[in-house]
XYZ file of C-alpha atoms in Angstrom:
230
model
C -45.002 16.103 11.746
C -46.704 19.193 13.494
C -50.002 20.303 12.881
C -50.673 24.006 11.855
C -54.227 24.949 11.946
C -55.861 28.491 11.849
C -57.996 29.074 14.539
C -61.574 27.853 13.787
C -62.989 31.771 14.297
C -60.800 32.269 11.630
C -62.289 36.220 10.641
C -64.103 36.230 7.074
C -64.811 40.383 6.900
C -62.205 43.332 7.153
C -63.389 44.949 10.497
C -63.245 41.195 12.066
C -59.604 41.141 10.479
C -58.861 44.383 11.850
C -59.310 43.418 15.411
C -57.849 39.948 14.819
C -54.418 41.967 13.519
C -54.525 43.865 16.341
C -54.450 41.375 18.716
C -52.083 39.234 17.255
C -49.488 42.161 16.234
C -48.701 42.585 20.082
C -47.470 39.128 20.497
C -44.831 39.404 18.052
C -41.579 39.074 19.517
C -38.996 41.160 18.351
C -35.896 41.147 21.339
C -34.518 37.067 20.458
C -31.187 37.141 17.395
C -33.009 33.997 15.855
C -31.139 31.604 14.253
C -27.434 31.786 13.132
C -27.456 31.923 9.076
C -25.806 28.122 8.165
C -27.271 26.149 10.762
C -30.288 23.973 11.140
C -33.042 24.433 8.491
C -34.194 27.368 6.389
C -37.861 27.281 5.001
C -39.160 29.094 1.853
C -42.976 30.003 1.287
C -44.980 31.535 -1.301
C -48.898 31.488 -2.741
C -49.878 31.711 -6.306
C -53.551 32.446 -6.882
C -56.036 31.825 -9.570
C -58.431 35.124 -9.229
C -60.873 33.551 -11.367
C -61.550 29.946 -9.388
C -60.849 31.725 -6.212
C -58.415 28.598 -5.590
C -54.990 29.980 -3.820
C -52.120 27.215 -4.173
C -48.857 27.370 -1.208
C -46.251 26.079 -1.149
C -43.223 24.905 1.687
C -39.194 24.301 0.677
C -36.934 22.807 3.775
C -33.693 23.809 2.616
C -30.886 22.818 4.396
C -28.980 26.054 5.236
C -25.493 25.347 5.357
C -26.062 23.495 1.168
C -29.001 25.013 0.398
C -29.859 21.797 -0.523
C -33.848 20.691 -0.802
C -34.978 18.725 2.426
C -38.398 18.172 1.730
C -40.903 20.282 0.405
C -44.793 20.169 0.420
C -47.671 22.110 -1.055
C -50.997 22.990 -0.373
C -54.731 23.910 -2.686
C -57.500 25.506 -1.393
C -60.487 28.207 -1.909
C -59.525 32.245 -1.339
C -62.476 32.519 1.384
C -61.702 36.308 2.450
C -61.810 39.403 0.207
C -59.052 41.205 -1.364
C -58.198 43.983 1.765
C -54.621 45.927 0.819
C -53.095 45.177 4.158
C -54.815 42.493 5.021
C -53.454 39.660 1.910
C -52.521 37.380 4.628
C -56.098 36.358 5.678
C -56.403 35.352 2.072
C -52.873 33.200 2.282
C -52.367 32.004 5.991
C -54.685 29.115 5.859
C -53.342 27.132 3.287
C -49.769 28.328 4.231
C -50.868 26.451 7.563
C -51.685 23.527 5.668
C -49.021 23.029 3.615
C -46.607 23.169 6.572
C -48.468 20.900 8.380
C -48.084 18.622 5.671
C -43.926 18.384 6.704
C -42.114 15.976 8.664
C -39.474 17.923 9.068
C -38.449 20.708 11.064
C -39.357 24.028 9.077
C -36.314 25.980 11.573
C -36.760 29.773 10.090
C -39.460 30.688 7.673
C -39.086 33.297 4.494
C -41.578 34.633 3.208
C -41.755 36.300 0.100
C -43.595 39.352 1.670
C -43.124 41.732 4.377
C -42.921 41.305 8.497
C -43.122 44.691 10.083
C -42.503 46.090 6.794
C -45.891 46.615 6.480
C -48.352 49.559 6.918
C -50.629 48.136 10.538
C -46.824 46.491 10.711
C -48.194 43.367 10.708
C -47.643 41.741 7.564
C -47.484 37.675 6.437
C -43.811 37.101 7.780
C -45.059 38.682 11.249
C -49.402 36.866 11.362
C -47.381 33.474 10.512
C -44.573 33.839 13.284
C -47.042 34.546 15.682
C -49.879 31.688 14.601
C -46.712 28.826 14.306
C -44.543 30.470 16.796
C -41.350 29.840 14.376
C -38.875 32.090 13.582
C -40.027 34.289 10.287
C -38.859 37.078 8.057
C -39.804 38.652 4.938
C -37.986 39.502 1.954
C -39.701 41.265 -0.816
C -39.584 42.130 -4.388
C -40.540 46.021 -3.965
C -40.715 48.653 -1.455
C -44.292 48.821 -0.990
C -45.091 52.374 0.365
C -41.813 52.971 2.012
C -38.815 54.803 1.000
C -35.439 54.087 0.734
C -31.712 55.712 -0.248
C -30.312 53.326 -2.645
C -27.401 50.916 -1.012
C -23.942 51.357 -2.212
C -23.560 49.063 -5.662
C -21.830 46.291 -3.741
C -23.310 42.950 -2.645
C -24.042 43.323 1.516
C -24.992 46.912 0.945
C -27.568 47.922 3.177
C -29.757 51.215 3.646
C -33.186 51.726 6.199
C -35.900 51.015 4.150
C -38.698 53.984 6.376
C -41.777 55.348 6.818
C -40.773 59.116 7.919
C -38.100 58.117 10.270
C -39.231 55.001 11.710
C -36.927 52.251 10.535
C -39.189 49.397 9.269
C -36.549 46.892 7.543
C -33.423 47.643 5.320
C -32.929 47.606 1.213
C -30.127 44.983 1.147
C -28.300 44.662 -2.000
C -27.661 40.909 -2.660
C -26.040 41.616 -5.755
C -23.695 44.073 -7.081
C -25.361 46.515 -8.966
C -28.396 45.065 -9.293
C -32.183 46.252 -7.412
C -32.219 45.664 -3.676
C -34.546 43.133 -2.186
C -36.482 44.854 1.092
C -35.730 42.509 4.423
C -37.813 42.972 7.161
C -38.249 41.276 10.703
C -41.076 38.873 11.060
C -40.938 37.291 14.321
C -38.460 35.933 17.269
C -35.456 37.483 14.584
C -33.549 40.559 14.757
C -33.194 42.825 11.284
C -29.476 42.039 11.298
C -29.990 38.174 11.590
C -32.404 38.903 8.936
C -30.092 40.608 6.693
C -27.619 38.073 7.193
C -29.609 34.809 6.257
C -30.743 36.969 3.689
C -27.243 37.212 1.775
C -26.429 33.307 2.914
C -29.604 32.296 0.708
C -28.129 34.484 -2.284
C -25.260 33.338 -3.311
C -26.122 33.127 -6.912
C -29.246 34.970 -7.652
C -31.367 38.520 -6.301
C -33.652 36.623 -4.728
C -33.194 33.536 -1.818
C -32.939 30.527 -2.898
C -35.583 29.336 -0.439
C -38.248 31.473 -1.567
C -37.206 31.144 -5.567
C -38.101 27.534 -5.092
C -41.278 27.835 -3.615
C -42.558 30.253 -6.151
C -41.516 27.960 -8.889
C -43.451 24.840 -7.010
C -46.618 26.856 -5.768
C -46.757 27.579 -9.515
C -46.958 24.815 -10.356
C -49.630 23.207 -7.760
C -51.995 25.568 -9.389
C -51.388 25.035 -12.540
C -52.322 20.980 -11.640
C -55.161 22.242 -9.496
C -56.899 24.288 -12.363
C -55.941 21.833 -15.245
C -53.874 24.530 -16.749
C-alpha cells in the first residue's frame, strides 16, 4: 500500500492556487509513451459532490487491463475545503482522490480521470495536478469539450480529430463508437496523446465511455449517497 498525501500547505484561496498550478504545471512530463494499452493495471477515478454538506465522495477502480476485470477498488469521504474556482475544480477533488488511492494495495499502473490533462485552459487540469502529486501515469477523458473546438471525427469507432484552442493542439475528439458523440482524450502526465487515445478505445469496447471511469462514477455515487444518508 502507498501513501498519497497532499502537501500539508495544501492552498485554501484562488491566488494561493494560482501560484501552486503554476509551479506544479512545469513538472509535468510529457516526452515518456506510458504504458502499452493491455498490460499491467488501468485505474479509474471520479468525485461526486454534495453542494449542500460540502462533503465530496472519490472513488478508485484497479481494473485489470488486458479483462477489464475489477482488481480492487476503494473510496474515499471528506469536506469540499476550497471554493468553487472554474479552472481550479481540482483543489476541491485532489485531496480525497489522494486518499482514496492511498487506501489500495494494489498497484494503481495508469490513472483515468474523468476530466481533462492539458485539455484545460492554465493546461493544467485534474489528469495533469494528480500525475504530478503521485507521479503515476494519468490521462483524462471527458464527457464535453469544455471551451475548445473540434471538427467532428469520421462516424467510425477509432476516429480521431484535434480537439484546439486556435491552433494549438490540446487533446483529440476520439470516437469510441460508431456514430455516436466523441469523448475528448487528453494527456495528463508521463503519457503521450496517442498512448492516450489508444487505452482509450481498449477501455471501450462496449460502451462511449471507459470502463474504468464508468465504474468509478457508479461507486463514488454511491459513497455519497451512504455518507449523506441519502
Amino acid at each position: 500500500m502507498t501513501s498519497y498525501a497532499p502537501p500539508s500547505d495544501w492552498p485554501a484561496d484562488e491566488r494561493t492556487a494560482r501560484a501552486v498550478q503554476d509551479e506544479l504545471r512545469a513538472r509535468v512530463v510529457l516526452d515518456e509513451p506510458g504504458p502499452a494499452p493491455g498490460q499491467g493495471h488501468v485505474t479509474g477515478v471520479d468525485v461526486a459532490y454534495d453542494d449542500e454538506r460540502d462533503v465530496v465522495a472519490a472513488a478508485v477502480v484497479v481494473l485489470d487491463a488486458a479483462t477489464l476485470d475489477v482488481v480492487e477498488e476503494a473510496t474515499a469521504v471528506g469536506t469540499v475545503a476550497f471554493p468553487y474556482v472554474p479552472g481550479l475544480l481540482a483543489f476541491r477533488e485532489i485531496p480525497t482522490v489522494l486518499a482514496a488511492l492511498s487506501e489500495l494495495t494494489a498497484d494503481p499502473g495508469l490513472v483515468v480521470c474523468d476530466g481533462y490533462g492539458i485539455a484545460h485552459p492554465r493546461r493544467f487540469g485534474l489528469a495533469s495536478h494528480l500525475g504530478v502529486l503521485t507521479g503515476l501515469p494519468t490521462l483524462g477523458v471527458a464527457k464535453n469539450p469544455f471551451t475548445f473546438s473540434y471538427e467532428p471525427p469520421a462516424a467510425a469507432r477509432g476516429s480521431a480529430s484535434p480537439l484546439l484552442e486556435g491552433v494549438e493542439e490540446v487533446g483529440k475528439a476520439l470516437r469510441t463508437r460508431e456514430d455516436v458523440k466523441p469523448v475528448f482524450v487528453s494527456v495528463g502526465h508521463r503519457v503521450s496523446l496517442a498512448t492516450a487515445c489508444a487505452q482509450t478505445l481498449a477501455l471501450t469496447p462496449r460502451y462511449r465511455l471507459p470502463e474504468s471511469t464508468r465504474r468509478a462514477d457508479a461507486l463514488c455515487r454511491s459513497a455519497l449517497r451512504r455518507a449523506v444518508g441519502a
